[in-house]
Amino acid sequence: MPKDTSPFTPGSPVPVDLFVGRGTQIEELRRYVELAVAGRQENIFLTGDRGIGKSSFAAFVSELVSKKLNALGVHVFLGGVDSLDDMVEHVFDQILKETHRQSWFEKIEGMFGQHVQQVGLFGVSVKFTPPPSALPSLVRNFPEAIGNIVAKISDERAGLFLILDDINGLAESAEFANWYKSFVDQVATQFGPYPVAVMLIGLPEKRDSLAAAQPSLMRIFRVAHIDRLSDEEVSEFIEQAFNGAGIVVEPQALHFMVMFASGLPILMHEIGDAVFWEDEDGIIDDKDTWAGLFAAAQNVGNKYLDPTVYRALRSPRYLSILGKIAGPYGIKRSEVMAKLDIDERGVFDNLLRKLRELNVIEPDPDGPRGAYRFVNQIYPLYISMASSTQPPPA
Ligand SMILES: Nc1ncnc2c1ncn2[C@@H]1O[C@H](COP(=O)(O)OP(=O)(O)OP(=O)(O)O)[C@@H](O)[C@H]1O
Ligand SMILES: [Mg+2]
């Protein structure tokens, strides 16, 4: 069977029709946006580990509240942005992109002044290009500017759902924390109805940085958190994705894919994608699955293990240790020590520390002291492959 495109999208937000799970959080968010639309600003902080599905969740909710609540969803990616000037430019650029094709765009067109540029062949896209000197005042007047837009389109849209994704760079600065606090204070004291919900998205530790920079911010935010999917949800996703592409999955094959995905959305896509390309007959069996799992493990090792640790893990000495410890069940320090020679013992704690820093292993809450488990099932597979394909140390 010829293949064209895989239904799996490792690394980019999932298409809405393949989105699974998150029922409780979706309901929670829908309620917050509903409260906002009724006229009071809402502020949400969405956290979760890298690759757990924050952007996908935001995109899904944005689409939902556009349909159900007639809100205008604007999803701004701020990865790499670390100044307020840059941030506001991104925000208004995205508002422009979301609205310029609407029949009612003329209502707000004037607010962008002369600074709208057609980009791409045939002007397929637009870009907001304000002079840099205009940005500081846009930072200062952000509450009014947003309020004006929302007011002008109030016949067409019930409110705004503004998603500031990947605020990791900004969250380090006290400037951003203070600016956000005064944004919220200003809205509360100087504006009437303000049907705007803002959702910041960042890693859990970024929320702590913001809290440290501006403690009263924490009273402002409602916190939403997303975590691993359940095995049932992973199973549902993998099966749907394959079936949608006209491919049947044997139950045992599905079982292994689910087990190795370990509830992690990023892994279910990496695994699904690798297995998809192994299959040749439209039926996923054990053979396709194992070939795909090995390919996925290799990919995941290359892509997600930090290059420095990835190199370190391939050093002959570490590899020989890893060859002795890599089983799917985790690492017990005392048991491993007993298997190592004296040189290896000398570096073992270093290796453990590296694996922990890299978030490859974590303390096993159910085990004794010195017991660690792998954070997912693909890493030990990768490690056992890496350690068995290398020549033994000289
Ligand atoms: N609910 C879901 N259903 C199906 N696939 C999902 C779901 N959530 C996330 N994914 C997939 O998992 C991967 C990671 O998702 P996403 O990029 O949304 O995570 P993230 O938390 O925003 O990551 P980062 O921390 O890198 O920004 C992507 O391949 C995405 O398609
Ligand atoms: Mg993201």
Short mmCIF file of N, CA and C in Angstrom, two decimals, residues 321 323-341 344-345 348-349 352 364 367-372:
data_model
loop_
_atom_site.label_atom_id
_atom_site.label_comp_id
_atom_site.label_asym_id
_atom_site.label_seq_id
_atom_site.Cartn_x
_atom_site.Cartn_y
_atom_site.Cartn_z
N ILE A 321 28.38 0.85 31.86
CA ILE A 321 27.53 0.86 33.07
C ILE A 321 26.06 0.73 32.66
N GLY A 323 24.78 -0.55 30.11
CA GLY A 323 24.48 -1.91 29.66
C GLY A 323 24.12 -2.80 30.84
N LYS A 324 24.70 -2.48 31.99
CA LYS A 324 24.43 -3.32 33.17
C LYS A 324 23.16 -2.91 33.92
N ILE A 325 22.74 -1.68 33.71
CA ILE A 325 21.56 -1.26 34.50
C ILE A 325 20.29 -1.12 33.70
N ALA A 326 20.40 -1.09 32.37
CA ALA A 326 19.20 -0.72 31.62
C ALA A 326 18.20 -1.86 31.52
N GLY A 327 17.27 -1.86 32.40
CA GLY A 327 16.11 -2.73 32.26
C GLY A 327 14.93 -1.78 32.32
N PRO A 328 13.76 -2.24 31.99
CA PRO A 328 12.62 -1.32 31.98
C PRO A 328 12.18 -0.91 33.38
N TYR A 329 12.71 -1.56 34.41
CA TYR A 329 12.09 -1.37 35.72
C TYR A 329 12.73 -0.33 36.60
N GLY A 330 13.80 0.31 36.09
CA GLY A 330 14.40 1.34 36.92
C GLY A 330 15.74 0.89 37.47
N ILE A 331 16.26 1.68 38.40
CA ILE A 331 17.63 1.49 38.86
C ILE A 331 17.64 1.50 40.38
N LYS A 332 18.18 0.45 41.00
CA LYS A 332 18.40 0.50 42.45
C LYS A 332 19.89 0.64 42.68
N ARG A 333 20.27 1.75 43.29
CA ARG A 333 21.68 2.08 43.39
C ARG A 333 22.49 0.93 43.99
N SER A 334 22.00 0.36 45.09
CA SER A 334 22.80 -0.67 45.77
C SER A 334 22.97 -1.91 44.90
N GLU A 335 21.90 -2.29 44.19
CA GLU A 335 22.00 -3.48 43.34
C GLU A 335 22.98 -3.25 42.19
N VAL A 336 22.91 -2.03 41.62
CA VAL A 336 23.79 -1.75 40.49
C VAL A 336 25.25 -1.73 40.94
N MET A 337 25.49 -1.08 42.08
CA MET A 337 26.86 -0.98 42.61
C MET A 337 27.51 -2.36 42.67
N ALA A 338 26.73 -3.34 43.09
CA ALA A 338 27.27 -4.69 43.26
C ALA A 338 27.75 -5.28 41.94
N LYS A 339 27.17 -4.77 40.83
CA LYS A 339 27.55 -5.34 39.52
C LYS A 339 28.71 -4.60 38.87
N LEU A 340 29.14 -3.49 39.44
CA LEU A 340 30.13 -2.64 38.75
C LEU A 340 31.54 -2.91 39.23
N ASP A 341 32.52 -2.66 38.33
CA ASP A 341 33.90 -2.75 38.80
C ASP A 341 34.29 -1.44 39.47
N GLU A 344 34.08 1.83 37.48
CA GLU A 344 32.70 2.18 37.17
C GLU A 344 32.00 2.75 38.40
N ARG A 345 32.30 2.15 39.56
CA ARG A 345 31.68 2.68 40.78
C ARG A 345 32.01 4.13 40.99
N PHE A 348 29.69 6.21 38.78
CA PHE A 348 28.27 5.88 38.74
C PHE A 348 27.38 7.00 39.29
N ASP A 349 27.82 7.62 40.40
CA ASP A 349 26.98 8.67 40.97
C ASP A 349 26.87 9.89 40.05
N LEU A 352 24.34 8.95 37.50
CA LEU A 352 22.98 9.06 38.06
C LEU A 352 22.55 10.52 38.11
N ASP A 364 12.12 6.94 42.64
CA ASP A 364 10.92 6.10 42.62
C ASP A 364 10.18 6.26 43.94
N GLY A 367 9.76 3.11 45.87
CA GLY A 367 10.92 2.27 46.15
C GLY A 367 11.68 2.72 47.38
N PRO A 368 12.70 1.97 47.76
CA PRO A 368 13.54 2.38 48.89
C PRO A 368 14.44 3.56 48.48
N ARG A 369 15.18 4.11 49.44
CA ARG A 369 16.12 5.18 49.12
C ARG A 369 17.11 4.71 48.07
N GLY A 370 17.47 5.60 47.15
CA GLY A 370 18.43 5.20 46.11
C GLY A 370 17.79 4.41 44.99
N ALA A 371 16.45 4.36 44.96
CA ALA A 371 15.79 3.68 43.84
C ALA A 371 15.25 4.74 42.87
N TYR A 372 15.50 4.52 41.60
CA TYR A 372 15.04 5.46 40.57
C TYR A 372 14.22 4.72 39.54
#
